[in-house]
Amino acid sequence: MDLTGHRYNIDHDGFTVIDDIYTSAEINAIINIIESADRSGPLFRQTDDVFAIRQFLKAVPDVSPLLLNDRLKNVISNVFGDGYFVVKSIYFDKPGSSNWFVAWHQDLTISVDRKIDIAGYGPWTAKQNQFAVQPPLYVLQDNFTVRIHLDDTNENNGALKVLPGSHLKEIYRPENIDWQQETEVSCNVQAGSIMIMRPLLMHASSRTTNNKKRRVAHIEFSRATLADEIDWAEKA
């Protein structure tokens, strides 16, 4: 697989889509493991609009070898180099009837194991006993996210919308988006394929309008060493 174009896409646009990382059989196996998981734990959240699993690889460990297969590892090694590890994982199941949407934003926080005042880190948030903090900019600039799609996804069932190149603008507030200069792109991804994105890429998603599910495994990677007093909450 020639990944030269994908390296350019990530550097220039902040994202890329790579097809056929998982076979249909692998996708079905991943879905079966998720559907058979015990959903009673605190890491599972279900509403009419979304079913989500936080700390996904910890909550459903049997799914890890299927998601982190040799094809994905080869992509990561060839596009980004060595030394990266998983630092966060979430599973989203957006039902076909969902009205859930996400406004324009960058992913500015990381999950860490404790809250402590450290120069260069902040502001802080806490959700379900999980601490999150905005780290120094260089950490976000080097991190990347892999979104593994278990369903065909387009603008009608909540595909991400992105502003190409916005990751190069450092901290870019939604209220400061210059719509005379920006071009919105829908990241349509087929089942078994992946989208890779930088966390500083400005992105959003719309409500579902075609009654089709959108199931995605969201896995964040880093190679950064954090300040001495804290560590990644989900380092694997």
Tab-separated table of C-alpha atoms in Angstrom:
chain	number	residue	atom	x	y	z
A	1	MET	CA	0.000	0.000	0.000
A	2	ASP	CA	1.463	3.362	-1.079
A	3	LEU	CA	0.808	5.772	1.765
A	4	THR	CA	2.720	8.778	0.386
A	5	GLY	CA	-0.490	10.577	-0.580
A	6	HIS	CA	-1.992	9.957	2.838
A	7	ARG	CA	1.044	11.485	4.566
A	8	TYR	CA	0.621	14.561	2.392
A	9	ASN	CA	-3.122	14.733	3.142
A	10	ILE	CA	-2.531	14.661	6.887
A	11	ASP	CA	0.224	17.286	6.735
A	12	HIS	CA	-1.640	19.595	4.354
A	13	ASP	CA	-5.337	18.996	5.126
A	14	GLY	CA	-5.211	17.509	8.638
A	15	PHE	CA	-7.016	14.279	7.674
A	16	THR	CA	-7.155	11.382	5.251
A	17	VAL	CA	-9.407	8.391	4.491
A	18	ILE	CA	-7.871	4.946	3.877
A	19	ASP	CA	-10.066	2.159	2.515
A	20	ASP	CA	-10.208	-1.558	3.280
A	21	ILE	CA	-8.307	-1.821	6.555
A	22	TYR	CA	-10.855	-4.376	7.822
A	23	THR	CA	-12.680	-7.174	6.007
A	24	SER	CA	-16.434	-7.693	6.278
A	25	ALA	CA	-15.776	-10.717	8.485
A	26	GLU	CA	-13.600	-8.638	10.822
A	27	ILE	CA	-16.235	-5.908	11.033
A	28	ASN	CA	-18.901	-8.467	11.889
A	29	ALA	CA	-16.655	-9.993	14.557
A	30	ILE	CA	-16.029	-6.557	16.103
A	31	ILE	CA	-19.763	-5.803	16.152
A	32	ASN	CA	-20.564	-9.186	17.706
A	33	ILE	CA	-18.075	-8.603	20.539
A	34	ILE	CA	-19.522	-5.150	21.238
A	35	GLU	CA	-23.107	-6.371	21.185
A	36	SER	CA	-22.320	-9.207	23.601
A	37	ALA	CA	-20.592	-6.911	26.129
A	38	ASP	CA	-22.146	-6.296	29.546
A	39	ARG	CA	-23.610	-2.783	29.282
A	40	SER	CA	-24.308	-2.274	32.980
A	41	GLY	CA	-20.961	-0.700	33.841
A	42	PRO	CA	-20.268	3.030	34.357
A	43	LEU	CA	-18.296	3.289	31.095
A	44	PHE	CA	-21.438	2.555	29.058
A	45	ARG	CA	-23.947	5.307	28.235
A	46	GLN	CA	-27.171	4.875	26.286
A	47	THR	CA	-29.798	7.438	25.261
A	48	ASP	CA	-32.264	7.671	22.394
A	49	ASP	CA	-29.616	9.490	20.359
A	50	VAL	CA	-26.408	7.592	21.075
A	51	PHE	CA	-24.873	4.506	22.653
A	52	ALA	CA	-21.303	5.198	23.762
A	53	ILE	CA	-18.550	3.315	25.551
A	54	ARG	CA	-15.811	5.373	27.204
A	55	GLN	CA	-12.398	3.784	27.750
A	56	PHE	CA	-13.589	1.422	25.025
A	57	LEU	CA	-10.529	-0.844	24.835
A	58	LYS	CA	-10.553	-1.214	28.627
A	59	ALA	CA	-14.300	-1.844	28.837
A	60	VAL	CA	-14.337	-4.350	25.931
A	61	PRO	CA	-10.786	-5.779	25.877
A	62	ASP	CA	-11.580	-8.624	23.479
A	63	VAL	CA	-12.019	-6.104	20.673
A	64	SER	CA	-8.422	-4.796	20.852
A	65	PRO	CA	-6.638	-7.416	18.696
A	66	LEU	CA	-9.281	-7.034	15.998
A	67	LEU	CA	-9.173	-3.230	15.929
A	68	LEU	CA	-5.388	-2.940	16.293
A	69	ASN	CA	-4.651	-5.379	13.476
A	70	ASP	CA	-1.468	-5.605	11.410
A	71	ARG	CA	-2.888	-3.486	8.585
A	72	LEU	CA	-3.658	-0.615	10.952
A	73	LYS	CA	-0.270	-0.911	12.650
A	74	ASN	CA	1.423	-0.811	9.237
A	75	VAL	CA	-0.486	2.367	8.329
A	76	ILE	CA	0.485	4.068	11.588
A	77	SER	CA	4.140	3.074	11.295
A	78	ASN	CA	4.445	4.196	7.686
A	79	VAL	CA	2.481	7.438	7.999
A	80	PHE	CA	3.635	8.657	11.425
A	81	GLY	CA	6.660	6.577	12.421
A	82	ASP	CA	7.316	4.561	15.556
A	83	GLY	CA	6.748	5.185	19.245
A	84	TYR	CA	3.010	5.911	19.236
A	85	PHE	CA	0.624	4.305	21.729
A	86	VAL	CA	-3.108	4.415	22.465
A	87	VAL	CA	-4.088	7.172	24.899
A	88	LYS	CA	-7.872	7.271	24.555
A	89	SER	CA	-10.641	5.138	23.059
A	90	ILE	CA	-14.376	5.708	22.627
A	91	TYR	CA	-17.073	3.774	20.782
A	92	PHE	CA	-20.049	5.629	19.295
A	93	ASP	CA	-23.232	4.018	17.998
A	94	LYS	CA	-25.440	6.697	16.476
A	95	PRO	CA	-28.891	5.159	15.774
A	96	GLY	CA	-30.684	5.769	12.507
A	97	SER	CA	-33.281	7.918	14.250
A	98	SER	CA	-30.738	10.091	16.071
A	99	ASN	CA	-31.114	13.871	16.309
A	100	TRP	CA	-27.664	14.150	17.906
A	101	PHE	CA	-25.278	16.591	16.271
A	102	VAL	CA	-21.902	18.031	17.224
A	103	ALA	CA	-21.042	21.698	16.697
A	104	TRP	CA	-17.764	22.898	15.188
A	105	HIS	CA	-14.807	22.318	17.517
A	106	GLN	CA	-11.235	21.118	17.889
A	107	ASP	CA	-10.273	18.262	20.234
A	108	LEU	CA	-8.248	20.318	22.692
A	109	THR	CA	-8.089	18.035	25.740
A	110	ILE	CA	-6.389	14.788	26.678
A	111	SER	CA	-7.418	12.234	29.320
A	112	VAL	CA	-5.050	11.979	32.282
A	113	ASP	CA	-4.896	10.021	35.515
A	114	ARG	CA	-5.109	12.869	38.031
A	115	LYS	CA	-5.702	16.611	38.422
A	116	ILE	CA	-2.820	18.712	39.629
A	117	ASP	CA	-1.701	22.274	38.924
A	118	ILE	CA	1.068	22.125	36.321
A	119	ALA	CA	2.477	24.978	34.255
A	120	GLY	CA	1.327	24.739	30.651
A	121	TYR	CA	-1.626	22.439	31.413
A	122	GLY	CA	-5.174	23.810	31.640
A	123	PRO	CA	-8.052	24.401	31.752
A	124	TRP	CA	-9.266	21.193	33.403
A	125	THR	CA	-12.549	19.279	33.223
A	126	ALA	CA	-13.886	16.123	34.878
A	127	LYS	CA	-16.546	13.768	33.542
A	128	GLN	CA	-17.530	10.447	35.129
A	129	ASN	CA	-14.398	10.476	37.314
A	130	GLN	CA	-12.227	11.025	34.262
A	131	PHE	CA	-9.894	14.046	34.259
A	132	ALA	CA	-9.229	15.936	31.039
A	133	VAL	CA	-6.884	18.849	30.454
A	134	GLN	CA	-5.668	21.011	27.618
A	135	PRO	CA	-1.964	20.170	27.264
A	136	PRO	CA	0.845	22.221	25.702
A	137	LEU	CA	0.210	22.837	22.009
A	138	TYR	CA	3.062	20.610	20.807
A	139	VAL	CA	1.311	17.553	22.282
A	140	LEU	CA	-1.867	18.202	20.289
A	141	GLN	CA	0.099	18.966	17.132
A	142	ASP	CA	1.798	15.558	17.205
A	143	ASN	CA	-1.192	13.444	18.299
A	144	PHE	CA	-3.593	11.830	15.850
A	145	THR	CA	-6.957	10.046	15.952
A	146	VAL	CA	-8.036	6.966	14.000
A	147	ARG	CA	-11.779	6.632	13.407
A	148	ILE	CA	-12.668	3.051	12.470
A	149	HIS	CA	-15.985	2.900	10.647
A	150	LEU	CA	-18.233	-0.132	11.120
A	151	ASP	CA	-20.948	1.291	8.819
A	152	ASP	CA	-20.969	3.202	5.557
A	153	THR	CA	-21.058	6.837	6.616
A	154	ASN	CA	-21.861	9.974	4.646
A	155	GLU	CA	-23.387	13.402	5.226
A	156	ASN	CA	-26.826	11.808	5.708
A	157	ASN	CA	-25.895	9.734	8.781
A	158	GLY	CA	-23.469	11.913	10.658
A	159	ALA	CA	-20.175	11.760	8.777
A	160	LEU	CA	-17.669	14.252	10.108
A	161	LYS	CA	-17.561	17.626	8.416
A	162	VAL	CA	-14.104	19.208	8.479
A	163	LEU	CA	-12.323	22.405	7.490
A	164	PRO	CA	-9.204	21.238	5.603
A	165	GLY	CA	-6.001	22.879	6.812
A	166	SER	CA	-7.559	24.269	9.987
A	167	HIS	CA	-5.193	22.139	12.096
A	168	LEU	CA	-2.394	24.504	11.032
A	169	LYS	CA	-4.092	27.481	12.713
A	170	GLU	CA	-3.239	26.305	16.239
A	171	ILE	CA	-6.132	27.145	18.608
A	172	TYR	CA	-8.975	28.161	16.281
A	173	ARG	CA	-12.199	29.214	17.996
A	174	PRO	CA	-15.503	28.374	16.262
A	175	GLU	CA	-16.699	31.968	16.634
A	176	ASN	CA	-13.640	33.077	14.646
A	177	ILE	CA	-14.200	30.808	11.639
A	178	ASP	CA	-13.903	32.881	8.468
A	179	TRP	CA	-16.489	31.305	6.183
A	180	GLN	CA	-15.253	33.442	3.298
A	181	GLN	CA	-11.977	31.525	3.443
A	182	GLU	CA	-12.995	28.063	4.677
A	183	THR	CA	-14.430	25.183	2.634
A	184	GLU	CA	-16.467	22.561	4.490
A	185	VAL	CA	-15.827	18.938	3.431
A	186	SER	CA	-17.866	15.848	4.358
A	187	CYS	CA	-15.621	12.878	5.202
A	188	ASN	CA	-17.568	9.978	3.717
A	189	VAL	CA	-16.111	6.644	4.846
A	190	GLN	CA	-17.100	3.095	3.902
A	191	ALA	CA	-17.472	0.296	6.449
A	192	GLY	CA	-14.086	-1.315	7.075
A	193	SER	CA	-12.233	1.875	6.235
A	194	ILE	CA	-10.665	4.489	8.479
A	195	MET	CA	-10.408	8.248	8.767
A	196	ILE	CA	-7.246	9.627	10.369
A	197	MET	CA	-7.276	13.190	11.679
A	198	ARG	CA	-5.253	15.633	13.708
A	199	PRO	CA	-7.033	16.755	16.910
A	200	LEU	CA	-6.610	20.427	15.946
A	201	LEU	CA	-8.631	19.890	12.757
A	202	MET	CA	-11.893	21.840	13.083
A	203	HIS	CA	-14.750	19.355	12.756
A	204	ALA	CA	-18.476	18.846	13.349
A	205	SER	CA	-21.237	16.354	12.531
A	206	SER	CA	-24.896	16.686	11.578
A	207	ARG	CA	-28.095	14.931	12.581
A	208	THR	CA	-28.967	11.664	10.857
A	209	THR	CA	-31.503	12.024	8.043
A	210	ASN	CA	-31.446	8.634	6.271
A	211	ASN	CA	-32.322	6.269	9.178
A	212	LYS	CA	-28.983	4.460	8.895
A	213	LYS	CA	-26.706	3.696	11.844
A	214	ARG	CA	-23.252	5.179	12.270
A	215	ARG	CA	-20.947	3.050	14.421
A	216	VAL	CA	-17.395	4.288	14.914
A	217	ALA	CA	-14.457	3.342	17.125
A	218	HIS	CA	-12.480	6.506	17.971
A	219	ILE	CA	-8.887	5.799	19.062
A	220	GLU	CA	-6.357	8.521	19.915
A	221	PHE	CA	-2.598	8.007	19.679
A	222	SER	CA	0.380	9.909	21.086
A	223	ARG	CA	4.090	9.472	21.692
A	224	ALA	CA	4.395	12.378	24.123
A	225	THR	CA	5.730	12.112	27.657
A	226	LEU	CA	3.601	14.280	29.923
A	227	ALA	CA	4.739	16.316	32.907
A	228	ASP	CA	6.248	14.232	35.733
A	229	GLU	CA	3.216	14.483	38.025
A	230	ILE	CA	0.630	13.091	35.564
A	231	ASP	CA	0.262	10.330	33.004
A	232	TRP	CA	-2.159	9.285	30.277
A	233	ALA	CA	-5.350	7.820	31.726
A	234	GLU	CA	-5.626	5.051	29.142
A	235	LYS	CA	-2.046	4.489	28.010
A	236	ALA	CA	-1.751	1.129	26.236
